[in-house]
GROMACS .gro file of C-alpha atoms in nm:
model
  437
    1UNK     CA    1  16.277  15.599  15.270
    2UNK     CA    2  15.931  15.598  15.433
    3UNK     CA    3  15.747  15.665  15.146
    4UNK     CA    4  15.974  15.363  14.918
    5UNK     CA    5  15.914  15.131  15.232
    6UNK     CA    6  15.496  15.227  15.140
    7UNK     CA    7  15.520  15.121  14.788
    8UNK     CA    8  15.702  14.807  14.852
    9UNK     CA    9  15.410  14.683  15.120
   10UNK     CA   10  15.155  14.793  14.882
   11UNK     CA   11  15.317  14.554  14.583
   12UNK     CA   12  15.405  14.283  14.855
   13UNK     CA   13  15.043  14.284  14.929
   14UNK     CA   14  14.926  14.274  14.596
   15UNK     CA   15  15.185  14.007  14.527
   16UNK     CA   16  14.966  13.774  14.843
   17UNK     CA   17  14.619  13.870  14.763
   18UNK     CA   18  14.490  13.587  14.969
   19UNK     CA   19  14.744  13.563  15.278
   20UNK     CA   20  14.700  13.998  15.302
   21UNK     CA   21  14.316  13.989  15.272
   22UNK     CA   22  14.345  13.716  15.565
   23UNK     CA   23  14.578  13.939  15.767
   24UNK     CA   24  14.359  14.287  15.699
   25UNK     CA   25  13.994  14.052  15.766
   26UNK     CA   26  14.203  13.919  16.126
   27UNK     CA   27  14.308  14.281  16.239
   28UNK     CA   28  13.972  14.416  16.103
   29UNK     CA   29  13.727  14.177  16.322
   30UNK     CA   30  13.915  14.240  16.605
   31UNK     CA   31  13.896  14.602  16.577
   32UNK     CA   32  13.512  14.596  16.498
   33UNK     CA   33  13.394  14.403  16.797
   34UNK     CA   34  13.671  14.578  17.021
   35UNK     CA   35  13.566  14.908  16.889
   36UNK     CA   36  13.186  14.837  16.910
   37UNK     CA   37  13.169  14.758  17.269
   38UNK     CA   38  13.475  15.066  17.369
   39UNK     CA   39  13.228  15.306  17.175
   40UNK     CA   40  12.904  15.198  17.378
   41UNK     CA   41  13.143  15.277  17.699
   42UNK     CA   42  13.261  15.566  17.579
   43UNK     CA   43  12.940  15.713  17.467
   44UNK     CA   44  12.778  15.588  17.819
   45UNK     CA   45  13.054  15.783  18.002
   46UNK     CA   46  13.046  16.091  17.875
   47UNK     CA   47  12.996  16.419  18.088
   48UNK     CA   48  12.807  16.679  17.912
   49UNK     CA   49  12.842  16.890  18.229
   50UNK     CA   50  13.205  16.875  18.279
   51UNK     CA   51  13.283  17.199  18.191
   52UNK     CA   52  13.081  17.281  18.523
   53UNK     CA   53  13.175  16.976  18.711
   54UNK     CA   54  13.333  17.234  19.011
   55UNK     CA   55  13.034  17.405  19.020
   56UNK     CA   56  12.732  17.206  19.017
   57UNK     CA   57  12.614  16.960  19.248
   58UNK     CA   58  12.302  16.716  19.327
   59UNK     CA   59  12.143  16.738  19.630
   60UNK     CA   60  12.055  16.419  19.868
   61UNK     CA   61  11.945  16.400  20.199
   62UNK     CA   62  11.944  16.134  20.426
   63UNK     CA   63  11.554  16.110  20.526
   64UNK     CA   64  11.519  15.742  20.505
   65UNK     CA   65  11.427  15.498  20.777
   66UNK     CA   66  11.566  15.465  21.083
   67UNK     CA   67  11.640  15.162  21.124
   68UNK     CA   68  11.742  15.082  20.760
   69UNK     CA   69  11.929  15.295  20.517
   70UNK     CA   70  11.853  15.385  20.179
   71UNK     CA   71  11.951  15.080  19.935
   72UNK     CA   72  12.229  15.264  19.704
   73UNK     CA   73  12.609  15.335  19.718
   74UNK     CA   74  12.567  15.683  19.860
   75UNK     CA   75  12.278  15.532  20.167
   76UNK     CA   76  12.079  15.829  20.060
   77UNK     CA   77  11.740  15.891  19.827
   78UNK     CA   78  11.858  16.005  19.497
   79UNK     CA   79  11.548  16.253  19.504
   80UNK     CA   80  11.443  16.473  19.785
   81UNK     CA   81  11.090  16.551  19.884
   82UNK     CA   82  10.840  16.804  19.817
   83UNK     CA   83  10.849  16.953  20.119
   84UNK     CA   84  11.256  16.952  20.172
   85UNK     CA   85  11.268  17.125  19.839
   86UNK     CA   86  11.047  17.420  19.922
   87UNK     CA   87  11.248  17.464  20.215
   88UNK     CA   88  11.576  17.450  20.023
   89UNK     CA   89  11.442  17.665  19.732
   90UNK     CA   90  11.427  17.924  20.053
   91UNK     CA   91  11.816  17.977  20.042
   92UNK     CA   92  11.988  18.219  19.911
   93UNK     CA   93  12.297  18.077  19.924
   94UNK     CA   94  12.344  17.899  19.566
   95UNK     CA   95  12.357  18.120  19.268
   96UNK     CA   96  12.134  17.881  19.093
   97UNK     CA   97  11.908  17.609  19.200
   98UNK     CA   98  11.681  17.370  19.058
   99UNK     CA   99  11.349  17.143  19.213
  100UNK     CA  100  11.230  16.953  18.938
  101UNK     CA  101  11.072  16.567  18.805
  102UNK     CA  102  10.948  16.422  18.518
  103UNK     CA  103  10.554  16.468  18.430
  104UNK     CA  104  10.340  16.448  18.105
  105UNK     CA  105  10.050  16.542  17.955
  106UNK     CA  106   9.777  16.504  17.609
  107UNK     CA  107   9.904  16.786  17.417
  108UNK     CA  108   9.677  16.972  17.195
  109UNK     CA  109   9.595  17.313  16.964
  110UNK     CA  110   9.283  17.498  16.889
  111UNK     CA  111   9.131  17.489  16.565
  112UNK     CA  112   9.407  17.282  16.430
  113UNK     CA  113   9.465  16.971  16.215
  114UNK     CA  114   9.730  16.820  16.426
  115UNK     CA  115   9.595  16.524  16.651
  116UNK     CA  116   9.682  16.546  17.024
  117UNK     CA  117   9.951  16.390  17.142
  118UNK     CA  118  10.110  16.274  17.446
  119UNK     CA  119  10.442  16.465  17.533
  120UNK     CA  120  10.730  16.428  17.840
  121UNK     CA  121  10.744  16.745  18.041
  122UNK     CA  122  11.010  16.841  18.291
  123UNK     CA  123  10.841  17.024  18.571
  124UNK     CA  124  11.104  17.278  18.719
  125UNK     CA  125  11.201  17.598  18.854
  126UNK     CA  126  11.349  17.874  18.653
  127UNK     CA  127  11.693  17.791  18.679
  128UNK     CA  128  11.698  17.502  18.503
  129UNK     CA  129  11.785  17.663  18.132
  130UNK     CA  130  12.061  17.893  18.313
  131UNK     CA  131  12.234  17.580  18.530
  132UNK     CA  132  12.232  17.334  18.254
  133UNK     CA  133  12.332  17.625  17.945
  134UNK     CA  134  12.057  17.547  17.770
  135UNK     CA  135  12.053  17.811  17.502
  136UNK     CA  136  11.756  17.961  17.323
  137UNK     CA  137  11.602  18.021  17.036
  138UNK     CA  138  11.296  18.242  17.109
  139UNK     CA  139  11.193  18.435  17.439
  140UNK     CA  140  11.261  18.336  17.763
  141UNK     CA  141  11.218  18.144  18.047
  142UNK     CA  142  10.933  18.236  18.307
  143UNK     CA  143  10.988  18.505  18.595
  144UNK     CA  144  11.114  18.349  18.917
  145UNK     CA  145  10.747  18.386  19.090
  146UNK     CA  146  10.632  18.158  18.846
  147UNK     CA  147  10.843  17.869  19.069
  148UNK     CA  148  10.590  17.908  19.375
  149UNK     CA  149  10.298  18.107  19.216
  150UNK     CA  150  10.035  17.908  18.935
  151UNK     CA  151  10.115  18.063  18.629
  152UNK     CA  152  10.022  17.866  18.322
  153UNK     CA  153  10.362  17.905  18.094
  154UNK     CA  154  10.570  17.699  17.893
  155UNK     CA  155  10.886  17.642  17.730
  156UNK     CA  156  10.900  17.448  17.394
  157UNK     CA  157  11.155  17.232  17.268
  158UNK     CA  158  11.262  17.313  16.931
  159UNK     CA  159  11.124  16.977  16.803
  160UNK     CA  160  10.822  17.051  16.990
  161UNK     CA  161  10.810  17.426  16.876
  162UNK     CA  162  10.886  17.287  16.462
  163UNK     CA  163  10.601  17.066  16.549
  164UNK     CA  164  10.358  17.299  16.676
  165UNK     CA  165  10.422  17.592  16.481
  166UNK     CA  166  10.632  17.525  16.186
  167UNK     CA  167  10.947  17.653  16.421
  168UNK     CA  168  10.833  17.984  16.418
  169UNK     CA  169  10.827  18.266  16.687
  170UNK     CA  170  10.593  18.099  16.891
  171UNK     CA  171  10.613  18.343  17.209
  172UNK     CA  172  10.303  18.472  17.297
  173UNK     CA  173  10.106  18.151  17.134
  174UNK     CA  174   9.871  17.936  17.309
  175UNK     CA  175   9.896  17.534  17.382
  176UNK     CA  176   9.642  17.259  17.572
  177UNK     CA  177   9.788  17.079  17.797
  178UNK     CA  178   9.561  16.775  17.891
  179UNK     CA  179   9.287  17.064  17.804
  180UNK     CA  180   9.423  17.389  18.022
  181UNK     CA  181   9.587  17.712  17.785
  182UNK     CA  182   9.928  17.743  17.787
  183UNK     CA  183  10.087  18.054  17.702
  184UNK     CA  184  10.491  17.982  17.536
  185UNK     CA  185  10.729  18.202  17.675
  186UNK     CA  186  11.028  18.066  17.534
  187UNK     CA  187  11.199  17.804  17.284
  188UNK     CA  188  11.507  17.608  17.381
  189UNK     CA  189  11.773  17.512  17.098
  190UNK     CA  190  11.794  17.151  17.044
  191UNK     CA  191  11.958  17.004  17.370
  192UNK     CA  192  12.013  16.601  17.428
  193UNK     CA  193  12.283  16.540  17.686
  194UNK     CA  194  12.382  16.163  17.663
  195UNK     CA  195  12.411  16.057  17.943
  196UNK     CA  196  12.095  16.262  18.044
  197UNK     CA  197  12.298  16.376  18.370
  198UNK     CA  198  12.059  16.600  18.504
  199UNK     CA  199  11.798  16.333  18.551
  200UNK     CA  200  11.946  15.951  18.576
  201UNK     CA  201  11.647  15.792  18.770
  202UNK     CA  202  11.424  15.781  18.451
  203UNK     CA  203  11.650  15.636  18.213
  204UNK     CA  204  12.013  15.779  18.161
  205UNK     CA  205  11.988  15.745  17.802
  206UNK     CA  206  11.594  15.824  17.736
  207UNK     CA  207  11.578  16.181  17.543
  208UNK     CA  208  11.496  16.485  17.713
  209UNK     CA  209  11.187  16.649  17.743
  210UNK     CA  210  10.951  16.819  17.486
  211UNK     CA  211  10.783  17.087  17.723
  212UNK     CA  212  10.930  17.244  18.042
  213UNK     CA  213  10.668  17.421  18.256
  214UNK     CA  214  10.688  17.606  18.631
  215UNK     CA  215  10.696  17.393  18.945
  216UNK     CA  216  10.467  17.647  19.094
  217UNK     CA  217  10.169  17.479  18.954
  218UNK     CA  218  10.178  17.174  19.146
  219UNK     CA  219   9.877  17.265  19.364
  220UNK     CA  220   9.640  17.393  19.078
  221UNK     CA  221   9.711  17.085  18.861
  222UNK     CA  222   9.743  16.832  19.095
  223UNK     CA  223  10.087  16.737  18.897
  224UNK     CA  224  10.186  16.353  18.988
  225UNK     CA  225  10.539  16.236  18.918
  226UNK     CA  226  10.572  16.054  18.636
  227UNK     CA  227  10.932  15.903  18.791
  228UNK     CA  228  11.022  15.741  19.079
  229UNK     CA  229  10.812  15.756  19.409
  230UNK     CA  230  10.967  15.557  19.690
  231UNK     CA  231  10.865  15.633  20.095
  232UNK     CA  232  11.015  15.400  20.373
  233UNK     CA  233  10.681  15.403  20.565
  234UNK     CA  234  10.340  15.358  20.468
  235UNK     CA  235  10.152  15.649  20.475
  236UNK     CA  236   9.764  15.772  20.474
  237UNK     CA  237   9.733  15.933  20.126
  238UNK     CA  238   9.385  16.088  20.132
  239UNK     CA  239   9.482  16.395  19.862
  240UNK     CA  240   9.708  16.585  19.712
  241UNK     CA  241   9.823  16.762  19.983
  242UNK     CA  242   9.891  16.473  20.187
  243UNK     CA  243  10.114  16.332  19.851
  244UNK     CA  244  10.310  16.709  19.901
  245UNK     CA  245  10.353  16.669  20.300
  246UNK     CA  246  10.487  16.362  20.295
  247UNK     CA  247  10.809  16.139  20.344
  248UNK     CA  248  10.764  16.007  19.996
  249UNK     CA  249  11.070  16.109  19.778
  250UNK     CA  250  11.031  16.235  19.421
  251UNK     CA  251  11.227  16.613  19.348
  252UNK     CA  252  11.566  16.604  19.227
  253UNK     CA  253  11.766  16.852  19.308
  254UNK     CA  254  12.058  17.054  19.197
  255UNK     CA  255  12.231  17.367  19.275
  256UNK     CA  256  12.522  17.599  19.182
  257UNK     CA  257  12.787  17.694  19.365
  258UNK     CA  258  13.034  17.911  19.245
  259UNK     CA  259  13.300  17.924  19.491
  260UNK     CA  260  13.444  17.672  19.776
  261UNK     CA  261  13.294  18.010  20.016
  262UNK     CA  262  12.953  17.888  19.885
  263UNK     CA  263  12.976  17.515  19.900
  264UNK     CA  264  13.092  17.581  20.252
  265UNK     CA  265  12.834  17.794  20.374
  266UNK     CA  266  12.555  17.597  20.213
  267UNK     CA  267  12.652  17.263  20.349
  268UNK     CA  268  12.621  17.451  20.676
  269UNK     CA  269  12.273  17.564  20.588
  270UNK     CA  270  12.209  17.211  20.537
  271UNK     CA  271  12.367  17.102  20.840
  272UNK     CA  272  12.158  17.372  20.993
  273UNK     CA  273  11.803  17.262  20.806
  274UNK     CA  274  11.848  16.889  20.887
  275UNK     CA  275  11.921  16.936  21.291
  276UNK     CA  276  11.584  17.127  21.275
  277UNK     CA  277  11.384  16.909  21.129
  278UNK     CA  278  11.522  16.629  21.366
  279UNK     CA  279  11.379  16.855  21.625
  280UNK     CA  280  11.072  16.846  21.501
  281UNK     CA  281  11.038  16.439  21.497
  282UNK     CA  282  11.184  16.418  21.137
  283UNK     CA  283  11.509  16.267  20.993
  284UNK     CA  284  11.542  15.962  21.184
  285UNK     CA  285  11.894  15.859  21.076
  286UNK     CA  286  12.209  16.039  21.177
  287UNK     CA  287  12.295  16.364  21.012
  288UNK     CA  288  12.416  16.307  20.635
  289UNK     CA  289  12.345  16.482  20.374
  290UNK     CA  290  12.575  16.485  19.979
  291UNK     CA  291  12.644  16.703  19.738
  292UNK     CA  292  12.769  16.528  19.441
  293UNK     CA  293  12.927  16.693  19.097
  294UNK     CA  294  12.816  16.566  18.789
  295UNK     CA  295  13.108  16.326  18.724
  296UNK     CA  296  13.057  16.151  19.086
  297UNK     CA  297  12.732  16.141  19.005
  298UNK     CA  298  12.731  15.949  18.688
  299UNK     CA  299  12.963  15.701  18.864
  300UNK     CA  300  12.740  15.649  19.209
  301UNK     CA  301  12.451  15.555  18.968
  302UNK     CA  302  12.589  15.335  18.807
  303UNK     CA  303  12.547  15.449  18.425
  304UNK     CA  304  12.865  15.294  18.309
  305UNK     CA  305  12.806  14.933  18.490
  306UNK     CA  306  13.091  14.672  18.591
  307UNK     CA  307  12.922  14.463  18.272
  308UNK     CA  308  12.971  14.696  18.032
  309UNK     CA  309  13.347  14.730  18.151
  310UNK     CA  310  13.393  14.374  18.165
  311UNK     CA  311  13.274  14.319  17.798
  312UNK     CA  312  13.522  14.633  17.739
  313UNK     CA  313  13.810  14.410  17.901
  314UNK     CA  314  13.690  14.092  17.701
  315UNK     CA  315  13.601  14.259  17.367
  316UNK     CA  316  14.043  14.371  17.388
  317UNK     CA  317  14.095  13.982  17.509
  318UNK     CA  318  13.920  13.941  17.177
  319UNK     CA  319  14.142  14.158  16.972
  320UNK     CA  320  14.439  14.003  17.111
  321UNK     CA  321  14.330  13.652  17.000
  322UNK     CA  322  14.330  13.798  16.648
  323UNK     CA  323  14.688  13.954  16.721
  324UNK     CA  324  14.824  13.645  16.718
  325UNK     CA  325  14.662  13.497  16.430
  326UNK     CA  326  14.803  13.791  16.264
  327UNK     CA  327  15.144  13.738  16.381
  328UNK     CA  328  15.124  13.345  16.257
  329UNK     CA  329  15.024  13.508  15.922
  330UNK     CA  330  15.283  13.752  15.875
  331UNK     CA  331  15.573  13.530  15.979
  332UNK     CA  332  15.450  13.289  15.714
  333UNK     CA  333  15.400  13.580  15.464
  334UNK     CA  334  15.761  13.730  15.591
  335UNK     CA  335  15.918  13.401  15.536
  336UNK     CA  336  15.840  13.335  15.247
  337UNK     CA  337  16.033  13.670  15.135
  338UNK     CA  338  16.339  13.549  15.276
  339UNK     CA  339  16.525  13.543  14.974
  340UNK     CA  340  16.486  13.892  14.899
  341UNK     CA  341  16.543  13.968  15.204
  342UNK     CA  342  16.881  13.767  15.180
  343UNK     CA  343  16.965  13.944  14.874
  344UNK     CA  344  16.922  14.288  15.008
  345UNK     CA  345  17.128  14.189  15.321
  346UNK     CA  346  17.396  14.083  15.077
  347UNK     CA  347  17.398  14.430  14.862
  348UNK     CA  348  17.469  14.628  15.164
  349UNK     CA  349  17.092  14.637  15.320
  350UNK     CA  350  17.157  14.675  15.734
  351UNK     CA  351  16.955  14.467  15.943
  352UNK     CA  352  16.727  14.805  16.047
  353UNK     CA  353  16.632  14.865  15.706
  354UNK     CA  354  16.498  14.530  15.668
  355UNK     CA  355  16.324  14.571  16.007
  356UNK     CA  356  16.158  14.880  15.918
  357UNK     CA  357  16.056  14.761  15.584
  358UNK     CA  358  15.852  14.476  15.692
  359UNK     CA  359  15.717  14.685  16.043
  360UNK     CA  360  15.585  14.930  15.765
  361UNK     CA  361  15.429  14.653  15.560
  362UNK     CA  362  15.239  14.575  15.957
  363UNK     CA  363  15.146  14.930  15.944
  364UNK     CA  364  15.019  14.908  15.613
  365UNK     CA  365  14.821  14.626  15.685
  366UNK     CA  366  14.671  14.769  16.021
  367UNK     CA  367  14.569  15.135  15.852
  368UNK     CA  368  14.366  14.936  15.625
  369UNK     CA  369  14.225  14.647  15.885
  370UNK     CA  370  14.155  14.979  16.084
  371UNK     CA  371  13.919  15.149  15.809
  372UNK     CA  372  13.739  14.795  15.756
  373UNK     CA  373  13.673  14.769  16.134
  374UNK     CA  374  13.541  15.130  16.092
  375UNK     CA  375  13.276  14.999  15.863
  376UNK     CA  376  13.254  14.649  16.109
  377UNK     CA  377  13.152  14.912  16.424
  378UNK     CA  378  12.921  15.096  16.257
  379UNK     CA  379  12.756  14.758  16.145
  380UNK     CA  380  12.736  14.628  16.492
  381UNK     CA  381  12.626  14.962  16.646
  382UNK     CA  382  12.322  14.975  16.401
  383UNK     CA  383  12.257  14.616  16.477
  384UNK     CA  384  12.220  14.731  16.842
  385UNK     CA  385  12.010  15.019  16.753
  386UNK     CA  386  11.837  14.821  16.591
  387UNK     CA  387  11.784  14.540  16.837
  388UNK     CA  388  11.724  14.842  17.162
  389UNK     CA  389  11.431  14.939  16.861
  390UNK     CA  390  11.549  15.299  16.923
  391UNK     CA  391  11.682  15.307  17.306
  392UNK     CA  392  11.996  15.334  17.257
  393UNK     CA  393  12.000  15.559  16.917
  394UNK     CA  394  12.232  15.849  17.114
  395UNK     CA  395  12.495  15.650  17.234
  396UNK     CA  396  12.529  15.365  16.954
  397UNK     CA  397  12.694  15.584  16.732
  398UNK     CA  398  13.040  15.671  16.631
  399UNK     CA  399  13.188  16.008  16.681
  400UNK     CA  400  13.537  16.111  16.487
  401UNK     CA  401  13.695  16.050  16.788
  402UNK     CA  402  13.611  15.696  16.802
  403UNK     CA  403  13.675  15.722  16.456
  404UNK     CA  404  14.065  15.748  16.525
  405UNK     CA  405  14.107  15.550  16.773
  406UNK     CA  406  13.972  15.248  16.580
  407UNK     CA  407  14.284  15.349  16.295
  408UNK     CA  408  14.520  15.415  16.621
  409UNK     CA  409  14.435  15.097  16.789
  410UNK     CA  410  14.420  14.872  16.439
  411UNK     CA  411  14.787  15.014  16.374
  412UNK     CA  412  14.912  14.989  16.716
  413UNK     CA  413  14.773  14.616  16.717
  414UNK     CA  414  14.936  14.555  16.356
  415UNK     CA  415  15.267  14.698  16.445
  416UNK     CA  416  15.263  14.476  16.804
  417UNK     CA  417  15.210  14.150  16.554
  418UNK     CA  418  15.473  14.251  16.306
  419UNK     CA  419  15.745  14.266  16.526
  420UNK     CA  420  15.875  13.938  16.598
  421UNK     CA  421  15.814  13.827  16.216
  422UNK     CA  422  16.026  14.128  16.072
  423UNK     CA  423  16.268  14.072  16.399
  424UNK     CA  424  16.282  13.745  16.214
  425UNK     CA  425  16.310  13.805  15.880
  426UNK     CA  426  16.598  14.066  15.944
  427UNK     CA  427  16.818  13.848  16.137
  428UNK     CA  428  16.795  13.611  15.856
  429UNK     CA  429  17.136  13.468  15.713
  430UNK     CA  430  17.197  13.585  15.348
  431UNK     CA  431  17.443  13.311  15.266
  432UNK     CA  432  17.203  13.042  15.331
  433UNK     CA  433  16.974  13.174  15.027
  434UNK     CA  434  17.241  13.333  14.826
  435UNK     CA  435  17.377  12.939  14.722
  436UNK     CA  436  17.011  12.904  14.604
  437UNK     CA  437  17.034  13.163  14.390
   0.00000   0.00000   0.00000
C-alpha cells in the first residue's frame, strides 16, 4: 500500500502544480536557512581529538597576578611560560608531552625558480606528530634532543613538501628559513583539524601549519611568538633571555596520560612544582592549576559561542514559521480533495487509510523540499565563504551527515504540518459530498 499511497501523491502533485511548488519552496526555505546556520554549529563543534578525549589534556597554570585573576572562564592563562615549560618538559610522568607556539619565517631554496615565501611554522617538541596522530608520509620526526639542543631540522607539510619538491622524498633535502639551512627530516600527510583544537588562541578555524621545527632552537634563533603574549606586570625586557625568564605567557601545553594512575600522579607533580616555585617568590595566587581534555577545552574557549547557538535556536523558530504556512497550504490543497476522499470513505476506505494517504503525500512533499534546501545550504554556505573571503572555507561546508539530516528534518517538518490537514480530511463526512455527486 506504501508504494500505491507514493504514486497517488506524485499525480496529486502534478494535478496542483502551483499550490505543491508553494508547499515544496515553504518547507525548502526553511530547511536551507535552518540547515545553513545548524551546519556552521556543527562544523564549529566538532572534536577531531575525541577518540583521545580520556587521554589528552591542556595544561594551565595559575601564574597570574595576585591581586587579580586571569580574565577567562577557567581564571587561568591559556598558555604557560617559557620557563614553566622547561620545567614541566622535565617529567617523566606523561607518556607524551608537548611545549609548543606559533612562529614564521621567509621561506626559500637554493638555486631555484620558486620566489620566497612567507610560511606559518609550529615550533614544538617531538611529541607533537605522536599526541595528535599525525601520520606520515616520508621520514620522521627529529630525535628527542633536538627539543632542548639547536639542531636545524624540519618537518614539511605535504602541501609544503608538493610545493617545494614536487611531493617527492624530500628527507635529507635542504630549505632557508629566513636565510639559515634546514635539513627535512620528515613529511606529514595532509592534516587540518577543524576546530584546530590543539591551538585555539590563534584562530580556531585558521589552517594548520606548513613547517614544524624543534623548540630547542629558541636560543640560537632568537624565535619570537607569533601568538599571544600577555604578562600581568611590566617587565624590563633588555634581550632575549630576559623574554625566556619571564612571567610573560606564550607555550601551550599538552600532555598524555594514559591511565587515571598517571593523571593522578602528575597533578601531584604539579601540585609539587607550583608550592616550589611559591617558595621561591613566584605564583602569587593560591594553588590552581587545570588539566582540561579536548572536549572541555573547546567549550571553556568559547569556539562554539552563545551567538552562534542563539541563531541555531532562531534559524528552527524560522523553520517553524514556514511549518505553518505549510500546514495552511495543505489543508487548502487537502480540502479541496474532499470529494474523493468522500467517495473512497463510501466504497469501504477506513478512516486510517485516508490518513495515511494524505501523511504520505506530506512526506512526499518534505523528501523533495528537503533535497531543494540541500541545494539552498550549500548556496548560503558559499555565500559565507565567500563573504569570510576564505576564513571560514573548513567549516562552511556540508558533510553527508548534514546531508541527511537536512532530508530527516525537511520530512519530519512535512509530516508535523500534514497532520492536522489529513486528520481533517479523514474525518470528513462522505454523505455530505456523495448528494453532490
Amino acid at each position: 500500500m506504501f508504494g500505491y499511497y507514493v504514486s497517488l501523491a506524485l499525480r496529486s502533485l502534478r494535478g496542483t502544480p502551483v499550490l505543491s511548488a508553494l508547499m515544496v519552496a515553504a518547507i525548502a526555505v526553511g530547511v536551507g536557512a535552518s540547515m545553513t546556520t545548524l551546519t556552521l554549529n556543527y562544523m564549529m563543534s566538532q572534536n577531531a581529538l575525541q577518540h583521545k578525549d580520556d587521554q589528552l589534556y591542556a595544561v594551565q597554570l595559575d601564574s597570574w597576578a595576585p591581586e587579580k585573576a586571569y580574565q577567562n572562564d577557567t581564571q587561568m592563562p591559556w598558555e604557560l611560560t617559557y620557563r614553566d615549560a622547561q620545567a614541566l618538559l622535565r617529567s617523566d610522568i606523561p607518556s607524551r608531552q608537548v611545549a609548543m607556539h606559533r612562529w614564521g619565517a621567509t621561506v626559500s631554496q637554493e638555486n631555484s625558480e620558486l620566489r620566497p615565501f612567507t610560511a606559518q611554522i609550529r615550533v614544538t617538541t617531538r611529541d607533537f606528530f605522536a599526541l595528535f596522530d599525525i601520520p606520515f608520509i616520508y621520514g620522521n620526526t627529529w630525535h628527542k634532543s633536538s627539543d632542548q639542543n639547536p639542531t636545524r631540522e624540519v618537518v614539511l607539510s605535504k602541501k609544503t613538501n608538493e610545493k617545494l619538491f614536487n611531493g617527492e622524498n624530500s628527507v635529507g633535502r635542504s630549505i632557508n628559513l629566513n636565510g639559515e639551512p634546514f635539513t627535512v627530516v620528515g613529511v606529514i600527510e595532509h592534516w587540518n583539524p577543524t576546530p584546530k583544537v590543539y591551538d585555539l588562541n590563534n584562530g580556531a578555524f585558521k589552517n594548520s601549519e606548513e613547517i614544524y621545527m624543534p623548540f630547542g632552537l629558541h636560543r640560537q634563533l632568537q624565535i619570537y611568538s607569533w601568538g599571544n603574549l600577555n604578562g600581568w606586570k611590566s617587565e624590563d625586557i633588555g634581550n632575549y633571555e630576559d623574554l625566556l625568564n619571564s612571567h610573560y605567557v606564550w607555550i601551550q601545553y599538552w600532555v598524555e596520560l594514559d591511565n587515571k594512575e598517571k593523571k593522578q600522579d602528575y597533578e601531584n607533580f604539579l601540585t609539587a612544582y607550583i608550592e616550589a616555585q611559591k617558595a621561591k617568590g613566584y605564583f602569587p595566587r593560591p594553588l590552581k592549576f587545570g588539566l582540561t581534555p579536548p572536549s572541555e577545552w573547546l567549550v571553556v574557549n568559547e569556539v562554539l559561542s552563545d551567538d552562534n547557538r542563539i541563531l541555531g535556536w532562531l534559524s528552527l523558530a524560522f523553520l517553524l514559521v514556514c511549518v505553518v504556512n505549510a500546514v495552511a497550504l495543505l489543508l487548502a490543497k487537502f480540502l479541496r480533495k474532499a470529494p474523493e476522499a468522500g467517495v473512497r470513505r463510501a466504497l469501504g476506505a477506513s478512516r486510517k487509510a485516508i490518513f495515511s494517504q494524505h501523511l504520505i503525500e506530506s512526506g512526499c512533499i518534505g523528501l523533495i523540499g528537503g533535497v531543494m534546501g540541500i541545494l539552498l545550504t550549500l548556496l548560503g554556505l558559499s555565500l559565507i565563504r565567500t563573504l569570510q573571503m576564505g576564513r571560514l572555507d573548513q567549516i562552511a561546508s556540508m558533510d553527508w551527515v548534514m546531508m541527511l539530516a537536512a532530508i530527516g528534518l525537511a520530512i519530519l517538518a512535512s509530516l508535523l504540518a500534514g497532520i492536522y490537514p489529513a486528520w481533517r480530511i479523514s474525518n470528513t463526512n462522505p454523505s455530505v459530498y456523495l448528494k453532490t455527486q
